[in-house]
Amino acid sequence: MLRAFFVVYGPRVGIMEALGQFLRTGFPQAVRGAAWHLALAAATIAAGVVVGIVLVESNEIWFSALVPDGLAGGRGPASTAADLRDKEIFAPWPGFIASFVVTANALFRHNATIGIMIFGLGIAGGVPTLLLLGYQGLVIGAFLALHYERGLLLDFIGWISIHGVTEIGSLVVCGAGGLVVAEKILFPGRYARLANLARHGTAAAALAGGAVLMLFVAGIIEGGLRQLVGNTPVRLAVGILTGAFWMAYFLSNRESRRHGPAT
Amino acid sequence: MAQRLDRINTFLEGASRNRREIISPEGIVLEVDVANHGERLIAFIIDFFFWMLATGLLYLMLALLMVERVSGAVATTIVLFIAFLLRNLYFIHFELASQGSTPGKRITHLRVIDRGGGPLLPGAIVARNLTREVEIFLPLGLFFSQPAVSSGAYFWYSAACLGWVLLIAALPFFNRDHLRAGDLIAGTMVISVPRRQLLAELVATETAYAFSRSQLDVYGAFELQVLEELLRRPLSLETSQVQQQVCRKICSKIGWAEPVPAEKTAEFLQAFYTAERAHLEREQLFGRFRADKSELPAARR
């Protein structure tokens, strides 16, 4: 009897099929279902950005306090405008392999670990999720202020937007996943906390899993495309285009609502 | 079959602490045993070992490539990427591919199922395994990067972080169903499905006792199976005491007049089992199945 149960109600799909279904309907649906959580996560990052800008604007020593050395990569209060422009924003393209393979990968692994962490910590009531999100915002704000001081604000925005739209977007999605988990624990409504979590946890994990895939895309753009495209207006345009693409994707496949769970 | 065996087990051993009932979408009640901490730990250690082995092989390949001086950076990156995929997809792939059990779980006879008895969806599997990052790899990382006590405030700060994360990792010890954080989010549960091995026949060819039809009509299939389970138990003082008790019960019930000596108990029970089984099988051939003793025998129906 039990064995029959395992066969009938065990997972019926392989990993590729599950992935395809997830990309077609699961992920956009999960994103649409978590509008408020997305808004809160975005607001937290925005608040972090504002605080980061204000702090670093008032005193640049804050930059070294906020941004860990590994992330700063030699950039800091000591960098001059010329330094930043030539070595960072308009650095020469290091070649196909170094950019698309090496850099993209390191960025992806780093970001994906943070993203999964942001989601997983949702189980601790969402506070660490918000803290981590706010901290990511702080780092971005610190960089913004550093470049603003040196008159490179627009160039920097171009430099970051080409991949940042995807990357920050995916962090917001991860954060939303964590917040869904936290909300279902803290405000269970009619259900028992555990039952409520079990009802919605899968959707939350869909957010996190999808966000990791987004980060993969972001890593490729950041590692390769960013230095390949060498001027600010085009970078901004690419940033806006990726943003439009993600919006269209999340709003797509609306009516493919099926009856009953997909097995 | 499994359900009948479960009924015999509960009859002989009393209710088990880890027994849970789940209801399948068809409304069938299934009894499952929640896996205990030890089993799950062993399963995880086996999986961890396989995973480490695969990762180790990858790095070995990398080292060989380095020695051969094939473009270091690219090889490193590709290996690191595969290692990343391995770490995140190992559990997801195997739980999807082999009905909720990774190799480690398979060896220890564990399985992941939906707690509500519904289908185990891919989403749930992804959910329970993404959380693993926070439950296992984060505490491990924090533990190994724990600074010395002498570093003052920073030590206490990271100790607090570690303690907090360890609390999340220790969730299985704080709830009845041994759920870890990932199980909570995904609505799943890990159960233990021990494999039953097939045993040799118990039926003896010749017996020293003869029973009449009315004597054999007292019991049904369930009692026969209980008796079989009892006869298969390993020999011990306790077993023989229970056997004597059962023997006395049977004798009084079927009206067996001559006393059965203590050393002949097992032999008597064996003979009764053989006769009863032959009788019930014959009755069933005539379409008269009798589930247990509360059902009326065919002769009086």
Coordinates of C-alpha atoms in Angstrom, one line a residue:
Chain A
M1 CA 0.0 0.0 0.0
L2 CA 2.7 2.4 1.0
R3 CA 4.8 1.5 -2.0
A4 CA 1.9 2.2 -4.3
F5 CA 1.6 5.6 -2.6
F6 CA 5.2 6.3 -3.3
V7 CA 4.9 5.4 -7.0
V8 CA 1.7 7.4 -7.5
Y9 CA 2.5 10.4 -5.4
G10 CA 6.3 10.5 -5.7
P11 CA 7.9 13.1 -7.9
R12 CA 6.9 12.3 -11.5
V13 CA 9.2 14.6 -13.4
G14 CA 12.9 14.7 -14.1
I15 CA 15.0 17.7 -13.3
M16 CA 14.9 19.2 -16.8
E17 CA 11.1 18.9 -17.2
A18 CA 10.6 20.4 -13.8
L19 CA 12.9 23.3 -14.8
G20 CA 11.1 23.9 -18.0
Q21 CA 7.7 24.0 -16.3
F22 CA 9.1 26.2 -13.6
L23 CA 10.5 28.7 -16.1
R24 CA 7.3 28.8 -18.2
T25 CA 4.7 29.2 -15.5
G26 CA 6.0 28.6 -11.9
F27 CA 8.4 31.5 -11.6
P28 CA 6.3 34.3 -13.1
Q29 CA 3.3 33.2 -11.1
A30 CA 5.2 33.1 -7.9
V31 CA 6.6 36.6 -8.6
R32 CA 3.1 38.0 -9.3
G33 CA 1.8 36.5 -6.2
A34 CA 4.3 38.2 -3.9
A35 CA 3.8 41.9 -4.9
W36 CA 3.8 43.3 -1.4
H37 CA 6.8 41.3 -0.4
L38 CA 8.7 42.5 -3.5
A39 CA 7.7 46.1 -2.6
L40 CA 9.0 45.7 1.0
A41 CA 12.2 44.1 -0.1
A42 CA 12.8 46.8 -2.7
A43 CA 12.0 49.5 -0.2
T44 CA 14.5 48.0 2.2
I45 CA 17.2 48.1 -0.4
A46 CA 16.3 51.6 -1.3
A47 CA 16.5 52.7 2.3
G48 CA 19.9 51.0 2.5
V49 CA 21.0 53.0 -0.6
V50 CA 19.9 56.3 0.9
V51 CA 21.6 55.6 4.2
G52 CA 24.7 54.5 2.4
I53 CA 24.8 57.7 0.3
V54 CA 24.2 60.0 3.3
L55 CA 26.9 58.3 5.4
V56 CA 29.6 58.2 2.8
E57 CA 28.7 61.7 1.7
S58 CA 29.2 63.1 5.2
N59 CA 32.5 61.3 5.7
E60 CA 34.3 59.0 3.2
I61 CA 35.9 56.9 6.0
W62 CA 32.4 55.3 6.2
F63 CA 33.2 53.7 2.8
S64 CA 35.8 51.4 4.2
A65 CA 33.6 50.6 7.1
L66 CA 30.7 49.6 5.0
V67 CA 32.3 47.8 2.1
P68 CA 34.5 44.8 2.8
D69 CA 37.9 44.8 1.2
G70 CA 37.1 41.9 -1.1
L71 CA 34.1 43.8 -2.6
A72 CA 35.9 47.2 -2.8
G73 CA 38.7 45.7 -4.9
G74 CA 41.1 48.6 -4.2
R75 CA 38.4 51.2 -4.6
G76 CA 38.0 53.5 -1.6
P77 CA 38.4 57.0 -0.2
A78 CA 41.9 57.1 -1.7
S79 CA 40.8 56.5 -5.3
T80 CA 40.9 59.5 -7.6
A81 CA 38.4 60.2 -10.4
A82 CA 40.9 59.1 -13.1
D83 CA 41.6 55.9 -11.2
L84 CA 37.9 55.0 -11.1
R85 CA 37.2 56.0 -14.7
D86 CA 40.1 54.0 -16.3
K87 CA 40.4 51.0 -14.0
E88 CA 36.8 50.4 -13.2
I89 CA 34.1 52.0 -15.4
F90 CA 36.0 52.0 -18.7
A91 CA 38.5 49.3 -18.0
P92 CA 39.7 47.6 -21.2
W93 CA 37.9 44.4 -22.1
P94 CA 40.0 41.5 -20.7
G95 CA 39.1 39.1 -23.4
F96 CA 36.4 36.5 -23.9
I97 CA 37.5 33.8 -21.6
A98 CA 38.6 36.0 -18.7
S99 CA 35.4 37.9 -18.8
F100 CA 32.6 35.5 -19.7
V101 CA 34.0 32.5 -17.9
V102 CA 36.1 33.6 -15.0
T103 CA 34.6 36.9 -13.7
A104 CA 31.0 35.9 -14.5
N105 CA 31.4 32.8 -12.5
A106 CA 33.0 34.3 -9.5
L107 CA 30.3 36.9 -9.4
F108 CA 27.5 34.3 -9.8
R109 CA 28.7 32.1 -7.1
H110 CA 29.2 35.0 -4.7
N111 CA 25.8 36.5 -5.4
A112 CA 23.9 33.2 -5.5
T113 CA 25.2 32.3 -2.0
I114 CA 24.0 35.6 -0.7
G115 CA 20.7 35.2 -2.4
I116 CA 20.1 31.7 -1.0
M117 CA 21.1 33.0 2.4
I118 CA 18.7 35.9 2.2
F119 CA 15.9 33.5 1.4
G120 CA 16.8 30.9 4.0
L121 CA 17.1 33.3 6.8
G122 CA 13.4 34.1 6.2
I123 CA 12.7 31.3 8.6
A124 CA 14.1 33.4 11.4
G125 CA 11.2 35.8 11.2
G126 CA 12.5 37.8 8.3
V127 CA 14.7 40.1 10.4
P128 CA 18.0 38.8 9.1
T129 CA 16.5 38.9 5.5
L130 CA 15.8 42.6 5.9
L131 CA 19.2 43.2 7.5
L132 CA 21.0 41.5 4.6
L133 CA 18.9 43.3 2.0
G134 CA 19.5 46.7 3.8
Y135 CA 23.2 45.9 3.9
Q136 CA 23.3 45.2 0.1
G137 CA 21.6 48.6 -0.3
L138 CA 24.2 50.2 2.0
V139 CA 27.1 49.0 -0.2
I140 CA 25.4 50.2 -3.4
G141 CA 24.8 53.6 -1.7
A142 CA 28.4 53.8 -0.6
F143 CA 29.6 53.3 -4.1
L144 CA 27.1 55.8 -5.5
A145 CA 28.3 58.5 -3.1
L146 CA 32.0 57.7 -3.8
H147 CA 31.5 58.2 -7.5
Y148 CA 29.2 61.2 -7.0
E149 CA 32.0 63.0 -5.1
R150 CA 34.3 62.5 -8.2
G151 CA 31.7 63.6 -10.7
L152 CA 31.2 60.1 -12.2
L153 CA 27.7 59.5 -11.0
L154 CA 26.1 59.0 -14.4
D155 CA 28.9 56.9 -15.8
F156 CA 28.7 54.7 -12.6
I157 CA 25.0 54.3 -12.9
G158 CA 25.5 53.2 -16.5
W159 CA 28.2 50.8 -15.4
I160 CA 26.1 49.3 -12.7
S161 CA 22.7 49.3 -14.5
I162 CA 23.8 47.1 -17.3
H163 CA 23.8 44.1 -14.9
G164 CA 22.5 45.7 -11.7
V165 CA 18.9 45.7 -12.9
T166 CA 19.0 42.0 -13.1
E167 CA 21.2 41.5 -10.1
I168 CA 19.4 43.8 -7.7
G169 CA 16.1 42.5 -9.1
S170 CA 17.1 39.0 -8.2
L171 CA 18.1 40.1 -4.7
V172 CA 14.7 41.7 -4.3
V173 CA 13.0 38.5 -5.5
C174 CA 15.1 36.4 -3.0
G175 CA 14.2 38.9 -0.3
A176 CA 10.6 38.6 -1.2
G177 CA 10.9 34.8 -0.9
G178 CA 12.3 35.1 2.6
L179 CA 9.6 37.6 3.5
V180 CA 6.9 35.3 2.3
V181 CA 8.3 32.6 4.6
A182 CA 8.5 35.0 7.5
E183 CA 5.0 36.4 6.9
K184 CA 3.5 32.9 6.9
I185 CA 5.2 32.1 10.2
L186 CA 4.4 35.4 11.9
F187 CA 0.8 35.9 10.6
P188 CA -0.7 32.5 10.1
G189 CA -4.3 33.7 9.8
R190 CA -6.8 30.8 9.9
Y191 CA -4.2 28.1 9.7
A192 CA -1.7 26.6 12.2
R193 CA 1.7 28.2 11.6
L194 CA 3.2 25.0 10.2
A195 CA 0.3 24.3 8.0
N196 CA 0.3 27.8 6.7
L197 CA 4.0 27.7 6.0
A198 CA 3.7 24.4 4.2
R199 CA 0.9 25.8 2.0
H200 CA 3.0 28.7 0.8
G201 CA 6.6 27.6 1.3
T202 CA 6.8 26.1 -2.2
A203 CA 5.9 29.4 -3.8
A204 CA 8.5 31.1 -1.6
A205 CA 11.2 28.7 -2.7
A206 CA 10.2 29.2 -6.3
L207 CA 11.1 32.8 -5.8
A208 CA 14.5 32.0 -4.4
G209 CA 15.2 29.3 -7.1
G210 CA 14.2 31.7 -9.9
A211 CA 16.3 34.4 -8.4
V212 CA 19.4 32.2 -8.5
L213 CA 18.8 31.7 -12.2
M214 CA 18.4 35.5 -12.6
L215 CA 21.7 35.9 -10.9
F216 CA 23.3 33.5 -13.4
V217 CA 22.2 35.8 -16.2
A218 CA 23.4 38.8 -14.2
G219 CA 26.8 37.2 -13.7
I220 CA 27.2 36.7 -17.4
I221 CA 26.2 40.3 -18.2
E222 CA 28.4 41.6 -15.5
G223 CA 31.4 39.5 -16.3
G224 CA 31.4 39.9 -20.0
L225 CA 29.0 42.3 -21.6
R226 CA 29.8 45.1 -19.2
Q227 CA 33.3 45.8 -20.3
L228 CA 32.5 44.9 -23.9
V229 CA 30.0 47.8 -24.1
G230 CA 32.1 50.8 -23.6
N231 CA 29.9 53.9 -23.4
T232 CA 27.4 55.1 -20.9
P233 CA 24.3 55.7 -23.0
V234 CA 24.4 52.2 -24.5
R235 CA 24.9 50.7 -21.1
L236 CA 21.9 52.6 -19.7
A237 CA 19.9 51.4 -22.7
V238 CA 20.9 47.8 -22.1
G239 CA 20.0 48.3 -18.4
I240 CA 16.5 49.6 -19.3
L241 CA 16.1 46.8 -21.9
T242 CA 16.9 44.1 -19.4
G243 CA 14.5 45.7 -16.9
A244 CA 11.7 45.7 -19.6
F245 CA 12.5 42.1 -20.4
W246 CA 12.1 41.0 -16.8
M247 CA 8.9 42.9 -16.4
A248 CA 7.5 41.3 -19.6
Y249 CA 8.6 37.9 -18.4
F250 CA 7.0 38.2 -15.0
L251 CA 3.8 39.4 -16.5
S252 CA 3.7 36.6 -19.1
N253 CA 1.9 33.3 -19.1
R254 CA -1.0 34.6 -17.1
E255 CA -3.9 32.5 -18.2
S256 CA -2.1 29.1 -18.0
R257 CA -3.7 28.4 -14.6
R258 CA -4.4 24.7 -14.3
H259 CA -6.8 22.9 -12.1
G260 CA -5.2 20.9 -9.4
P261 CA -1.5 20.6 -8.7
A262 CA 0.9 19.6 -11.4
T263 CA 2.3 16.3 -10.7
Chain B
M1 CA -0.3 -6.5 2.7
A2 CA 1.8 -3.8 4.3
Q3 CA -1.3 -2.6 6.2
R4 CA -2.0 -6.0 7.6
L5 CA 1.6 -6.4 8.7
D6 CA 1.3 -3.0 10.4
R7 CA -1.8 -4.2 12.2
I8 CA 0.1 -7.3 13.4
N9 CA 3.0 -5.2 14.6
T10 CA 0.8 -2.8 16.5
F11 CA -1.0 -5.8 18.1
L12 CA 2.2 -7.5 19.2
E13 CA 4.3 -4.4 20.2
G14 CA 1.8 -1.8 21.1
A15 CA 1.6 1.6 19.4
S16 CA 4.9 3.0 18.3
R17 CA 6.0 6.5 19.3
N18 CA 7.0 7.4 15.8
R19 CA 3.9 6.2 14.1
R20 CA 1.9 8.8 12.1
E21 CA -1.1 8.6 10.0
I22 CA -1.3 10.3 6.7
I23 CA -4.3 10.3 4.4
S24 CA -3.8 9.9 0.7
P25 CA -5.9 11.9 -1.7
E26 CA -8.1 8.8 -2.2
G27 CA -9.0 8.9 1.5
I28 CA -6.9 5.9 2.4
V29 CA -5.2 6.0 5.7
L30 CA -1.5 5.1 5.5
E31 CA 0.6 4.5 8.6
V32 CA 4.2 5.8 8.3
D33 CA 7.1 5.8 10.7
V34 CA 8.9 9.1 11.1
A35 CA 12.6 8.7 10.6
N36 CA 14.6 9.3 13.8
H37 CA 17.5 11.6 14.2
G38 CA 20.2 9.0 14.0
E39 CA 18.9 7.6 10.7
R40 CA 18.7 11.0 9.2
L41 CA 22.2 11.9 10.4
I42 CA 23.6 8.8 8.9
A43 CA 21.8 9.4 5.6
F44 CA 23.2 12.9 5.5
I45 CA 26.7 11.8 6.4
I46 CA 26.6 9.2 3.5
D47 CA 25.4 11.9 1.1
F48 CA 27.9 14.3 2.4
F49 CA 30.6 11.7 1.8
F50 CA 29.5 11.1 -1.8
W51 CA 29.3 14.8 -2.4
M52 CA 32.8 15.4 -0.9
L53 CA 34.1 12.5 -3.0
A54 CA 32.8 14.0 -6.2
T55 CA 34.1 17.4 -5.2
G56 CA 37.4 15.9 -4.3
L57 CA 37.7 14.2 -7.6
L58 CA 36.9 17.5 -9.4
Y59 CA 39.7 19.2 -7.4
L60 CA 42.1 16.4 -8.2
M61 CA 41.4 16.9 -11.8
L62 CA 42.0 20.5 -11.4
A63 CA 45.3 19.9 -9.7
L64 CA 46.4 17.5 -12.5
L65 CA 45.4 20.2 -15.1
M66 CA 47.5 22.7 -13.1
V67 CA 50.5 20.4 -13.2
E68 CA 50.0 19.9 -16.9
R69 CA 49.8 23.7 -17.2
V70 CA 46.6 23.9 -19.1
S71 CA 45.3 27.4 -18.7
G72 CA 44.9 27.6 -15.0
A73 CA 42.2 30.3 -14.5
V74 CA 39.7 28.8 -16.9
A75 CA 40.0 25.3 -15.6
T76 CA 39.7 26.6 -12.0
T77 CA 36.6 28.5 -12.9
I78 CA 34.9 25.6 -14.6
V79 CA 35.7 23.3 -11.8
L80 CA 34.4 25.8 -9.2
F81 CA 31.2 26.2 -11.2
I82 CA 30.7 22.4 -11.4
A83 CA 31.4 22.2 -7.7
F84 CA 28.8 24.9 -7.1
L85 CA 26.2 23.0 -9.2
L86 CA 27.1 19.8 -7.5
R87 CA 26.5 21.3 -4.1
N88 CA 23.1 22.7 -4.9
L89 CA 21.8 20.1 -7.3
Y90 CA 22.9 16.9 -5.7
F91 CA 20.0 16.6 -3.3
I92 CA 17.5 18.1 -5.7
H93 CA 18.4 15.8 -8.5
F94 CA 18.3 12.6 -6.5
E95 CA 15.2 13.4 -4.6
L96 CA 13.4 14.1 -7.9
A97 CA 14.8 11.2 -9.8
S98 CA 14.4 8.4 -7.2
Q99 CA 11.1 9.1 -5.5
G100 CA 12.3 11.3 -2.7
S101 CA 15.4 9.5 -1.7
T102 CA 19.0 10.4 -2.2
P103 CA 21.6 7.7 -2.3
G104 CA 22.2 8.1 1.5
K105 CA 18.5 8.0 2.2
R106 CA 18.2 4.9 0.0
I107 CA 20.9 3.1 1.9
T108 CA 19.3 4.0 5.2
H109 CA 15.7 3.3 3.8
L110 CA 14.4 6.8 4.3
R111 CA 12.1 8.7 2.0
V112 CA 10.7 12.2 1.7
I113 CA 7.0 12.5 1.4
D114 CA 4.4 15.3 1.5
R115 CA 3.3 15.8 5.1
G116 CA -0.4 16.1 4.1
G117 CA -0.3 12.9 2.0
G118 CA -0.5 14.7 -1.3
P119 CA 1.9 14.4 -4.2
L120 CA 5.5 15.4 -3.6
L121 CA 5.9 18.4 -6.0
P122 CA 9.3 19.4 -7.5
G123 CA 8.8 22.8 -5.9
A124 CA 8.7 21.2 -2.4
I125 CA 11.9 19.4 -3.1
V126 CA 13.7 22.5 -4.3
A127 CA 12.3 24.4 -1.2
R128 CA 13.6 21.8 1.3
N129 CA 17.0 21.7 -0.3
L130 CA 17.6 25.4 -0.8
T131 CA 17.3 25.8 2.9
R132 CA 20.1 23.4 3.4
E133 CA 22.5 26.2 2.7
V134 CA 21.4 28.0 5.8
E135 CA 21.0 24.9 7.9
I136 CA 24.3 23.2 7.2
F137 CA 26.8 25.2 5.1
L138 CA 26.3 28.5 7.0
P139 CA 26.8 27.0 10.4
L140 CA 29.9 25.1 9.1
G141 CA 31.3 28.3 7.6
L142 CA 30.7 30.3 10.7
F143 CA 32.2 27.6 12.9
F144 CA 35.4 27.5 10.9
S145 CA 35.7 31.3 10.8
Q146 CA 35.0 31.7 14.5
P147 CA 37.7 34.1 15.8
A148 CA 39.7 33.5 19.0
V149 CA 38.2 34.4 22.4
S150 CA 41.0 37.0 22.8
S151 CA 39.6 39.1 20.0
G152 CA 37.0 40.5 22.5
A153 CA 33.8 41.9 21.3
Y154 CA 34.1 40.5 17.8
F155 CA 34.3 37.0 19.3
W156 CA 31.0 37.5 21.1
Y157 CA 29.4 38.9 18.0
S158 CA 30.3 35.9 15.9
A159 CA 29.5 33.5 18.7
A160 CA 26.0 35.0 18.9
C161 CA 25.6 34.6 15.1
L162 CA 26.8 31.0 15.3
G163 CA 24.5 30.2 18.2
W164 CA 21.5 31.7 16.4
V165 CA 22.2 29.7 13.2
L166 CA 22.8 26.5 15.2
L167 CA 19.4 27.0 16.8
I168 CA 17.9 26.9 13.3
A169 CA 20.0 23.8 12.4
A170 CA 18.8 22.1 15.6
L171 CA 15.1 22.5 14.8
P172 CA 14.7 18.7 14.2
F173 CA 15.3 18.1 17.9
F174 CA 12.5 20.5 19.0
N175 CA 9.5 19.1 17.2
R176 CA 7.5 15.9 17.2
D177 CA 8.0 15.0 13.6
H178 CA 11.7 15.7 13.5
L179 CA 11.2 18.4 10.8
R180 CA 14.1 20.5 9.9
A181 CA 13.7 24.1 8.6
G182 CA 13.5 22.9 5.0
D183 CA 10.8 20.4 5.8
L184 CA 8.8 23.2 7.5
I185 CA 9.0 25.4 4.5
A186 CA 8.3 22.7 2.0
G187 CA 5.6 20.9 4.0
T188 CA 7.5 17.6 3.7
M189 CA 8.4 14.9 6.2
V190 CA 11.1 12.2 6.2
I191 CA 9.8 8.7 6.9
S192 CA 11.6 5.4 7.4
V193 CA 10.5 2.5 5.3
P194 CA 12.5 -0.5 6.5
R195 CA 12.8 -3.3 3.9
R196 CA 11.0 -6.5 4.9
Q197 CA 13.0 -9.5 3.9
L198 CA 11.1 -12.6 2.7
L199 CA 11.5 -15.5 5.1
A200 CA 11.5 -19.3 4.7
E201 CA 8.2 -21.2 5.0
L202 CA 7.1 -22.1 8.5
V203 CA 4.8 -24.9 7.5
A204 CA 6.0 -28.3 8.8
T205 CA 5.4 -31.4 6.7
E206 CA 4.3 -33.8 9.4
T207 CA 2.8 -33.0 12.8
A208 CA 2.2 -34.9 16.0
Y209 CA -1.1 -33.2 16.6
A210 CA -4.4 -33.4 14.8
F211 CA -7.1 -30.7 15.0
S212 CA -10.7 -31.0 14.2
R213 CA -12.5 -28.7 11.8
S214 CA -14.5 -27.0 14.5
Q215 CA -11.3 -26.3 16.4
L216 CA -9.7 -24.7 13.4
D217 CA -12.8 -22.7 12.7
V218 CA -12.1 -20.6 15.8
Y219 CA -9.6 -18.3 14.2
G220 CA -9.1 -16.2 11.0
A221 CA -6.3 -14.9 8.9
F222 CA -5.3 -12.1 11.2
E223 CA -4.7 -14.4 14.2
L224 CA -2.8 -16.8 11.9
Q225 CA -0.5 -14.0 10.9
V226 CA 0.0 -12.9 14.5
L227 CA 1.0 -16.5 15.3
E228 CA 3.4 -16.5 12.4
E229 CA 5.1 -13.3 13.5
L230 CA 5.4 -14.8 17.0
L231 CA 6.9 -18.0 15.7
R232 CA 9.5 -16.0 13.7
R233 CA 10.7 -14.1 16.7
P234 CA 14.3 -14.9 17.8
L235 CA 14.4 -17.3 20.6
S236 CA 14.6 -15.8 24.1
L237 CA 13.1 -16.2 27.5
E238 CA 10.6 -13.5 26.8
T239 CA 9.5 -15.1 23.5
S240 CA 9.0 -18.5 25.1
Q241 CA 7.0 -16.9 27.9
V242 CA 4.7 -15.2 25.4
Q243 CA 4.5 -18.5 23.4
Q244 CA 3.4 -20.4 26.5
Q245 CA 0.8 -17.7 27.2
V246 CA -0.5 -17.8 23.7
C247 CA -0.5 -21.6 23.8
R248 CA -2.7 -21.6 26.9
K249 CA -5.0 -19.2 25.3
I250 CA -5.4 -21.3 22.2
C251 CA -5.9 -24.5 24.2
S252 CA -8.7 -23.0 26.2
K253 CA -10.3 -21.4 23.2
I254 CA -10.3 -24.5 21.0
G255 CA -11.0 -26.8 23.9
W256 CA -7.7 -28.8 23.7
A257 CA -8.1 -31.1 26.7
E258 CA -4.6 -32.7 27.2
P259 CA -2.0 -30.3 28.7
V260 CA 0.9 -29.2 26.6
P261 CA 4.2 -29.4 28.4
A262 CA 6.3 -26.3 28.5
E263 CA 9.1 -27.7 26.4
K264 CA 6.6 -28.8 23.7
T265 CA 5.0 -25.4 23.4
A266 CA 6.8 -24.3 20.2
E267 CA 6.2 -27.6 18.6
F268 CA 2.5 -27.4 19.4
L269 CA 2.2 -23.9 18.1
Q270 CA 4.0 -24.9 14.9
A271 CA 1.6 -27.8 14.4
F272 CA -1.4 -25.6 15.1
Y273 CA -0.1 -23.0 12.6
T274 CA 0.3 -25.6 9.9
A275 CA -3.1 -27.0 10.4
E276 CA -4.8 -23.6 10.7
R277 CA -3.1 -22.3 7.6
A278 CA -4.0 -25.4 5.5
H279 CA -7.6 -25.0 6.8
L280 CA -7.9 -21.3 6.0
E281 CA -6.3 -21.8 2.5
R282 CA -8.7 -24.5 1.7
E283 CA -11.6 -22.4 2.8
Q284 CA -10.4 -19.5 0.7
L285 CA -10.2 -21.8 -2.3
F286 CA -13.9 -22.2 -1.9
G287 CA -14.4 -18.5 -1.8
R288 CA -14.8 -18.3 2.0
F289 CA -12.2 -15.8 3.2
R290 CA -12.2 -15.1 6.9
A291 CA -10.3 -12.0 8.0
D292 CA -10.3 -12.5 11.7
K293 CA -12.0 -14.3 14.6
S294 CA -14.8 -11.8 14.9
E295 CA -16.1 -12.8 11.5
L296 CA -18.5 -15.7 11.5
P297 CA -17.0 -19.0 10.1
A298 CA -18.4 -20.1 6.8
A299 CA -20.2 -23.1 8.3
R300 CA -22.4 -20.9 10.4
R301 CA -23.0 -18.1 7.9

